[in-house]
PDB file of C-alpha atoms in Angstrom:
ATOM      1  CA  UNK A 938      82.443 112.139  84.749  1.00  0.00           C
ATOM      2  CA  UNK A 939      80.339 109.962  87.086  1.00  0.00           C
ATOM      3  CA  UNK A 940      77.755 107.444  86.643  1.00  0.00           C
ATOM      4  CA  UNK A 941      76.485 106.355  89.961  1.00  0.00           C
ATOM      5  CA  UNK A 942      73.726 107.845  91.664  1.00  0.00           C
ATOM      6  CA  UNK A 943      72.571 111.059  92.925  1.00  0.00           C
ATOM      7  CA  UNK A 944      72.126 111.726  96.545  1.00  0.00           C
ATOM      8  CA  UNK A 945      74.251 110.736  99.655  1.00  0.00           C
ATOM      9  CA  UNK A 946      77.108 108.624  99.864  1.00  0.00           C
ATOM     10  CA  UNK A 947      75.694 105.915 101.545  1.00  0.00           C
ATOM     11  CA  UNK A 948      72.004 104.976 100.667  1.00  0.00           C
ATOM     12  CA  UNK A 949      69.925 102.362 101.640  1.00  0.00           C
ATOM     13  CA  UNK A 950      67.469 101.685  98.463  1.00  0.00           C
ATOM     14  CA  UNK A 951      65.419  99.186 100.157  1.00  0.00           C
ATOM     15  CA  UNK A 952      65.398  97.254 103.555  1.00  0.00           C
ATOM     16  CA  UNK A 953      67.232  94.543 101.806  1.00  0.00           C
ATOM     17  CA  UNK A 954      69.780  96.835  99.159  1.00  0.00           C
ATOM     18  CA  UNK A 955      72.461  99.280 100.836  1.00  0.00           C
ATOM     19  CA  UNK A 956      74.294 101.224  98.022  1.00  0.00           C
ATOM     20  CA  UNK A 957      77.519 103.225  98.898  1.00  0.00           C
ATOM     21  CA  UNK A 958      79.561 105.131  96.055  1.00  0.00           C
ATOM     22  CA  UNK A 959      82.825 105.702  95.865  1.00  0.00           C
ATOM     23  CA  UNK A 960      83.120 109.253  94.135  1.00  0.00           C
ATOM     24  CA  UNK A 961      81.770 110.893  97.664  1.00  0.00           C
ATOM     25  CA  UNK A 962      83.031 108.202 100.129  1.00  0.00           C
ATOM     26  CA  UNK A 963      85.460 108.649 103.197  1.00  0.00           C
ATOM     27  CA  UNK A 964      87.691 106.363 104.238  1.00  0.00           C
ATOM     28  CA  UNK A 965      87.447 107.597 108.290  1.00  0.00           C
ATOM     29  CA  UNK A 966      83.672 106.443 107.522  1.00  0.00           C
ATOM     30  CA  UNK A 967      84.501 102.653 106.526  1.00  0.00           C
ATOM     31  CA  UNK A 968      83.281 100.890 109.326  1.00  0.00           C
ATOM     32  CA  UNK A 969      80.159 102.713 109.712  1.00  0.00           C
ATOM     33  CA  UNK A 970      79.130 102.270 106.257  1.00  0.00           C
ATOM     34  CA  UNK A 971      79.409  98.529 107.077  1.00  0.00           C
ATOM     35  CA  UNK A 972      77.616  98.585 109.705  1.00  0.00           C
ATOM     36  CA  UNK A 973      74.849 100.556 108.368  1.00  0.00           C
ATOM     37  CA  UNK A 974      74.989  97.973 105.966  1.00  0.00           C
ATOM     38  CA  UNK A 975      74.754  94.830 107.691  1.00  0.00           C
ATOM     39  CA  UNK A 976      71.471  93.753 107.788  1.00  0.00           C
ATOM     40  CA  UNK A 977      70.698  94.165 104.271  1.00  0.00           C
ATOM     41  CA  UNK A 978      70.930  91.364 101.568  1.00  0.00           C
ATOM     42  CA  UNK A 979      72.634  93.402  99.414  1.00  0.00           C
ATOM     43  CA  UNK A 980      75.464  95.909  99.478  1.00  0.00           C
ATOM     44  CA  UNK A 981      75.976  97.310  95.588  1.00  0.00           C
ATOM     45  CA  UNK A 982      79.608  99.518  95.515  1.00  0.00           C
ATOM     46  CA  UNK A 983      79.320 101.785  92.770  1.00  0.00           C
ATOM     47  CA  UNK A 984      82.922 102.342  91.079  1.00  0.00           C
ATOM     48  CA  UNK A 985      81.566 103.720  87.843  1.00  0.00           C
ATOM     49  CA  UNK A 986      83.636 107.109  88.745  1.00  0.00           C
ATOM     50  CA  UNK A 987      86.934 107.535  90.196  1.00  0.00           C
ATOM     51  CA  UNK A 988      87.759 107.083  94.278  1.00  0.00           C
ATOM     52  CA  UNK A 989      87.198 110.031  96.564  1.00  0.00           C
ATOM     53  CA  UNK A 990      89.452 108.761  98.893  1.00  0.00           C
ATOM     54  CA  UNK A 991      92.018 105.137  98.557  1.00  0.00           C
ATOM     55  CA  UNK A 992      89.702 102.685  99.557  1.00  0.00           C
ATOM     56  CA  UNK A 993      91.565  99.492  98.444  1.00  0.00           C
ATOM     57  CA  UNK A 994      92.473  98.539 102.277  1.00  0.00           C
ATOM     58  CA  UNK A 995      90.099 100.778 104.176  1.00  0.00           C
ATOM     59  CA  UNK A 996      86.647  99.254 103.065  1.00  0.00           C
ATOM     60  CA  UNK A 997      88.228  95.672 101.748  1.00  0.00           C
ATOM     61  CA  UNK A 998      88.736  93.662 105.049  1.00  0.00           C
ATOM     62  CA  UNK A 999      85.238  94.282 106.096  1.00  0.00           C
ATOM     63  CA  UNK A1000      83.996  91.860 103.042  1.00  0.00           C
ATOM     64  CA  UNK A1001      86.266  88.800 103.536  1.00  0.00           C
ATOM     65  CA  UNK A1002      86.808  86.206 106.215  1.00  0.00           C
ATOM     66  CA  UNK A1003      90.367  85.762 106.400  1.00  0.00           C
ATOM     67  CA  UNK A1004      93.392  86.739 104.523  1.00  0.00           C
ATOM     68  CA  UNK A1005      92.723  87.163 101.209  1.00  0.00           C
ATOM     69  CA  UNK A1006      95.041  88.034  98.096  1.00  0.00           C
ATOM     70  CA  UNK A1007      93.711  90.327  94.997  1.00  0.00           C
ATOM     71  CA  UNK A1008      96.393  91.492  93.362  1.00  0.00           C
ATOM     72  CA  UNK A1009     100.271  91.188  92.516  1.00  0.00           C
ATOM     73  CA  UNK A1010     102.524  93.552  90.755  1.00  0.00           C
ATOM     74  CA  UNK A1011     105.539  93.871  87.925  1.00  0.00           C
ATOM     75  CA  UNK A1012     108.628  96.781  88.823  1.00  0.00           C
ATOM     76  CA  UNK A1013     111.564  97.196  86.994  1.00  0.00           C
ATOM     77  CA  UNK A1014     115.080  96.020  88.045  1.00  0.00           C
ATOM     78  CA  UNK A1015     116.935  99.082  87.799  1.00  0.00           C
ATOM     79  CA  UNK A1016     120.284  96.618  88.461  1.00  0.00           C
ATOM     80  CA  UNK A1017     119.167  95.276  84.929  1.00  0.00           C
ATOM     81  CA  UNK A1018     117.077  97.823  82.618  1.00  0.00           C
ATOM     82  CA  UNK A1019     114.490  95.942  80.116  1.00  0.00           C
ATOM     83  CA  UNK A1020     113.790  93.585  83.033  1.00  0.00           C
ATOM     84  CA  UNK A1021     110.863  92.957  85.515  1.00  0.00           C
ATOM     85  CA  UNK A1022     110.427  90.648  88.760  1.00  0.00           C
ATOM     86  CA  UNK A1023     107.261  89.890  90.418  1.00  0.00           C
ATOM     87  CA  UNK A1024     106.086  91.093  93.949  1.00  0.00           C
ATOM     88  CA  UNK A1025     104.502  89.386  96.673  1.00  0.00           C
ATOM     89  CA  UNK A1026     101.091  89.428  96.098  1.00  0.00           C
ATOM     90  CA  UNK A1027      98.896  92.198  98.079  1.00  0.00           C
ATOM     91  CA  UNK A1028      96.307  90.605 100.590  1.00  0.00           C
ATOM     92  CA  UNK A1029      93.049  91.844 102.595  1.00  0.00           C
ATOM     93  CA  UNK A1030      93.160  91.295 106.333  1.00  0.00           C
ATOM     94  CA  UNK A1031      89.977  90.944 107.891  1.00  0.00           C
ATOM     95  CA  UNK A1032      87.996  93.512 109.829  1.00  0.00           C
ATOM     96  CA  UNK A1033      85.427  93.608 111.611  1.00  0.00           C
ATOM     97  CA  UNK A1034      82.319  93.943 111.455  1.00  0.00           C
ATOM     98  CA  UNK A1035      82.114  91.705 108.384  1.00  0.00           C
ATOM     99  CA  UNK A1036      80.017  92.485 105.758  1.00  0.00           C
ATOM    100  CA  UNK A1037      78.834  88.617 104.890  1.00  0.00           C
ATOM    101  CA  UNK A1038      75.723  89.816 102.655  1.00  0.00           C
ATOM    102  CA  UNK A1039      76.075  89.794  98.629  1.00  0.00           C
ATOM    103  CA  UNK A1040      78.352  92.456  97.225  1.00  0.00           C
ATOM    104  CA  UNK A1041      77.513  93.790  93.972  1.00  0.00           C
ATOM    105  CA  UNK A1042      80.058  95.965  92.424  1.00  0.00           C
ATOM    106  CA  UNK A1043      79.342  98.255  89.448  1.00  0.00           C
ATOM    107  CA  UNK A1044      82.002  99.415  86.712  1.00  0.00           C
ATOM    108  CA  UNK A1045      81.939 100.976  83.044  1.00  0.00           C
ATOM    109  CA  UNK A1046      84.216 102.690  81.164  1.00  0.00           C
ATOM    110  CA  UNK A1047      84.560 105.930  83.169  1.00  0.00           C
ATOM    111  CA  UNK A1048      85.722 103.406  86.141  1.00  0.00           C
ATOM    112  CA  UNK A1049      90.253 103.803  85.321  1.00  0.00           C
ATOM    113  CA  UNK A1050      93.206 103.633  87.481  1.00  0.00           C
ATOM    114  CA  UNK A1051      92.480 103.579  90.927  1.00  0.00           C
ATOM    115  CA  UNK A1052      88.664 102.618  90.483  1.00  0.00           C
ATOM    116  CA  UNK A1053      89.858  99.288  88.871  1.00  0.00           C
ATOM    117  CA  UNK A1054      92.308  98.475  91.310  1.00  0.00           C
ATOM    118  CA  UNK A1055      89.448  98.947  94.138  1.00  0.00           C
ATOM    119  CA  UNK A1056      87.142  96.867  91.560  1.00  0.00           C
ATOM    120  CA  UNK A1057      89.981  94.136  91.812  1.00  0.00           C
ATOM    121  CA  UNK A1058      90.338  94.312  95.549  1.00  0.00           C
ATOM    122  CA  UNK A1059      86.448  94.241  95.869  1.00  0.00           C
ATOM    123  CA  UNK A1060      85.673  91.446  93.656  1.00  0.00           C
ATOM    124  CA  UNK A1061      87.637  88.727  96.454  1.00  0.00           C
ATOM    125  CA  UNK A1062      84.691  89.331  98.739  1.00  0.00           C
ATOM    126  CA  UNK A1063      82.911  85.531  99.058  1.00  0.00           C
ATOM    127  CA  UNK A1064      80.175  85.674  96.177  1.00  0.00           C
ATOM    128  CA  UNK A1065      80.847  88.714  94.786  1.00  0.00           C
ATOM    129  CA  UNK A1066      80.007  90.059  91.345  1.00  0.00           C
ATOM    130  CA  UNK A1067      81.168  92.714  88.844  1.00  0.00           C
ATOM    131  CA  UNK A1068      77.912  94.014  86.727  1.00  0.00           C
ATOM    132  CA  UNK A1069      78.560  96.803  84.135  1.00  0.00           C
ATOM    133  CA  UNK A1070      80.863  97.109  81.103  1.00  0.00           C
ATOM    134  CA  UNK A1071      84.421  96.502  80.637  1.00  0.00           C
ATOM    135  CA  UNK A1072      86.627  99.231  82.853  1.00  0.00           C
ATOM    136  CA  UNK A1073      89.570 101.458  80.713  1.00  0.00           C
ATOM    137  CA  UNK A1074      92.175  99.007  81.330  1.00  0.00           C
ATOM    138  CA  UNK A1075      94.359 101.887  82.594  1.00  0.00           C
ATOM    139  CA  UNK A1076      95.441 100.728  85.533  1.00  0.00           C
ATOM    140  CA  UNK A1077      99.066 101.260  87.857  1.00  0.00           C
ATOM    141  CA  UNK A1078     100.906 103.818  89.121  1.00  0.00           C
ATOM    142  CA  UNK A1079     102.387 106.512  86.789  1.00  0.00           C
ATOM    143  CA  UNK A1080     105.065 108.715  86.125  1.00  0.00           C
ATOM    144  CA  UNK A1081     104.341 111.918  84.321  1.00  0.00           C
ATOM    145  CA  UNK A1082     106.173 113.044  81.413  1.00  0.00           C
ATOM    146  CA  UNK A1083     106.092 116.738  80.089  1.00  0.00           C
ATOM    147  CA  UNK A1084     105.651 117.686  76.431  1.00  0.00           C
ATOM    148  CA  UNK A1085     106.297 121.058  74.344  1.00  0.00           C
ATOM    149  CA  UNK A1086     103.270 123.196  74.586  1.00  0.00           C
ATOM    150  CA  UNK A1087     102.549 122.436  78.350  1.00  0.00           C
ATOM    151  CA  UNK A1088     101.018 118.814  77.696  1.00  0.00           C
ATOM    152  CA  UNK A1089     102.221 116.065  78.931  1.00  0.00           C
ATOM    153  CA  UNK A1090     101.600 112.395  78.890  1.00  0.00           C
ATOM    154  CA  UNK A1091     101.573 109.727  81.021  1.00  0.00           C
ATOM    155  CA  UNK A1092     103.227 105.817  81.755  1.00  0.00           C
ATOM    156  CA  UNK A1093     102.582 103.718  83.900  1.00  0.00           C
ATOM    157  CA  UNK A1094     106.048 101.955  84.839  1.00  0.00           C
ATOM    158  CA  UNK A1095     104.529  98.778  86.965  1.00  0.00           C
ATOM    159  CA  UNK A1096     102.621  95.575  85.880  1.00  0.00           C
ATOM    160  CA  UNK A1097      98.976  94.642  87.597  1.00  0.00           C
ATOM    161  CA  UNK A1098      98.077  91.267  87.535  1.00  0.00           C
ATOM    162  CA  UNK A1099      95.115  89.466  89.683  1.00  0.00           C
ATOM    163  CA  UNK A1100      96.845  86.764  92.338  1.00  0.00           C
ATOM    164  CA  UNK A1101      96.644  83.997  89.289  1.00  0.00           C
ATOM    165  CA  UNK A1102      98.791  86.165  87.027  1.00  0.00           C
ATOM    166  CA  UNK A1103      96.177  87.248  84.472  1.00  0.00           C
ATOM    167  CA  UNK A1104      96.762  90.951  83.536  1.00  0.00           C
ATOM    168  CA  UNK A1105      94.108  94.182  83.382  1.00  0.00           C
ATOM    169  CA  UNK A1106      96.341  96.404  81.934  1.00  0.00           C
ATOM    170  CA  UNK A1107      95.170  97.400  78.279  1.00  0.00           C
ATOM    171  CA  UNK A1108      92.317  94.682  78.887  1.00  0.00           C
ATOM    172  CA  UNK A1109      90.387  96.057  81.982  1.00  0.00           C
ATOM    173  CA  UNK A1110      88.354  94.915  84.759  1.00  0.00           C
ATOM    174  CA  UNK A1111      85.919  92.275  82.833  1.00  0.00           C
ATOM    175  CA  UNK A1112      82.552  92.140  84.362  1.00  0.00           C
ATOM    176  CA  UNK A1113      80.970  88.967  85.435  1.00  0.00           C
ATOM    177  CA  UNK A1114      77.708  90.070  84.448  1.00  0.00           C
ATOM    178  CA  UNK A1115      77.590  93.139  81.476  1.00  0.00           C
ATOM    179  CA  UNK A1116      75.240  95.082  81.178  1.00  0.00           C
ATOM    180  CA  UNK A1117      75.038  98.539  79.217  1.00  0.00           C
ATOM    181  CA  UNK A1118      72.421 101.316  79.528  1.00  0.00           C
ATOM    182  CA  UNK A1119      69.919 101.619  77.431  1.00  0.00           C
ATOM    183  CA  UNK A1120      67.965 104.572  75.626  1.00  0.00           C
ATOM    184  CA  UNK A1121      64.672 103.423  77.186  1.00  0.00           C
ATOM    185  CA  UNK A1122      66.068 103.138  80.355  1.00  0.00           C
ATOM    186  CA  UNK A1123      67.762 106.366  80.257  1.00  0.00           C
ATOM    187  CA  UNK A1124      64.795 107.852  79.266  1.00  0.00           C
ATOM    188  CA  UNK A1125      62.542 106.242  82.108  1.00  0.00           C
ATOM    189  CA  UNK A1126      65.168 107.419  84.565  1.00  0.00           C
ATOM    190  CA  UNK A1127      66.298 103.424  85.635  1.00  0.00           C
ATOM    191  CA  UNK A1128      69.851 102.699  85.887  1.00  0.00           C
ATOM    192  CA  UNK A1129      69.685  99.076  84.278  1.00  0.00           C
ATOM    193  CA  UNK A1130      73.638  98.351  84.921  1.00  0.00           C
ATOM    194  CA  UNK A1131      72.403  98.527  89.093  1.00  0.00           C
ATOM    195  CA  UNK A1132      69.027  97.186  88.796  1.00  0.00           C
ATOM    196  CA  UNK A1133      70.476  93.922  86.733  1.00  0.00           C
ATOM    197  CA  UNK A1134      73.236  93.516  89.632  1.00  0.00           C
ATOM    198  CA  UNK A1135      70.707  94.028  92.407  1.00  0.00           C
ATOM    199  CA  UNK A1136      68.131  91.412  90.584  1.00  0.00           C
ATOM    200  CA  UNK A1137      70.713  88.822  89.920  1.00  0.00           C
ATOM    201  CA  UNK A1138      72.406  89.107  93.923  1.00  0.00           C
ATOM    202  CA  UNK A1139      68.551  88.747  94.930  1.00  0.00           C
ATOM    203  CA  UNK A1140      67.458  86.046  92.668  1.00  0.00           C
ATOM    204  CA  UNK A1141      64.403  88.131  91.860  1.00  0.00           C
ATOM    205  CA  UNK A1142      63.719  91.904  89.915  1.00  0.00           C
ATOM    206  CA  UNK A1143      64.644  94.653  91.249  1.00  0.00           C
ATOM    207  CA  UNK A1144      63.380  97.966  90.138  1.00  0.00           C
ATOM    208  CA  UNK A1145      65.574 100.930  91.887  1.00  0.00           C
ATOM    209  CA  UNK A1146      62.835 103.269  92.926  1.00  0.00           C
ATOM    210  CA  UNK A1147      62.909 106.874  92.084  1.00  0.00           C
ATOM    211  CA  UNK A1148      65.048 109.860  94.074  1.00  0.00           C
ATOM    212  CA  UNK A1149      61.639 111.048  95.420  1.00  0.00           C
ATOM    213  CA  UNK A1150      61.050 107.777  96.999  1.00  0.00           C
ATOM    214  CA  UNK A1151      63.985 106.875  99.400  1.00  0.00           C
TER     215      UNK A1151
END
């Protein structure tokens, strides 16, 4: 299940407003979407679906100006079971072309795993904001267990903290700014979570035109 929008990966909704999703994107394609970007105000990353591709390291250095940390992790001891030790914290180096516009990043509850972790890495970017509703709070790598019947569940064996220590595991990715669909605006065809993020990076409404008219 996706929420972004319809349409190619990389759109450009107005003259100021570049949109890219991430349920379609490439990671060989980073650098040009940042530079088809560039002179727009605006660049919204849609996360409300899951990753196409990783795109944690291959989109993230293009939206910050020097080294910059997002994340840091728990893992086992397996010299001492029950017990966990931090790692070094994971940091962005920058790339270039920079994206130095406003960077709008949309999440909901679809966005799990992977998506938050790029939500994480994304959200460093000078200025940026997360607009949506709060993400699964699923996030880490996993180890599969198999069940009778040919289920099987899932566990996630490492801890993922932002730099500061403050976990999103079983609490999600809280946005900056939420904002939830509504039946009006489902039924007038708007996507409110984008337009909200869009208005507030602007400083002025923003009313996402129709498929028709881009």
């Amino acid at each position: 299940m996706v929420h972004d929008l319809p349409g190619q990966t990389f759109q450009m909704l107005s003259d100021s407003v570049a949109y890219l999703k991430l349920s379609s994107v490439v990671a060989a394609n980073a650098a040009s979407y940042i530079e088809q970007a560039r002179r727009a105000s605006v660049l919204v990353i849609d996360i409300r679906n899951y990753p196409n591709e990783f795109m944690v390291f291959a989109l993230g250095g293009y939206l910050v100006g020097g080294a910059t940390p997002f994340a840091r992790f728990t893992v086992g001891d397996a010299s001492n079971p029950g017990a966990f030790g931090w790692t070094a914290t994971v940091s962005h180096t920058p790339r270039t072309p920079r994206y130095t516009g406003s960077v709008v990043i949309l999440v909901d509850e679809v966005s799990q795993s992977q998506a938050e972790y790029t939500a994480m890495a994304f959200r460093v970017a000078p200025g940026a904001i997360v607009v949506g509703s709060t993400t699964a709070g699923a996030d880490g790598n996993v180890s599969r267990i198999p069940l009778p019947g040919g289920a099987e569940g899932m566990i996630s064996g490492i801890g993922v903290f932002y730099p500061g220590g403050q976990p999103t595991q079983r609490i999600g990715i809280v946005p900056d700014l939420v904002v939830h669909p509504t039946v009006a605006g489902i039924r007038a065809g708007r996507d409110e979570v984008l337009e909200a993020g869009v208005s507030r990076a602007l400083g002025r409404e923003f009313r996402l035109r129709s498929v028709s008219d881009r």
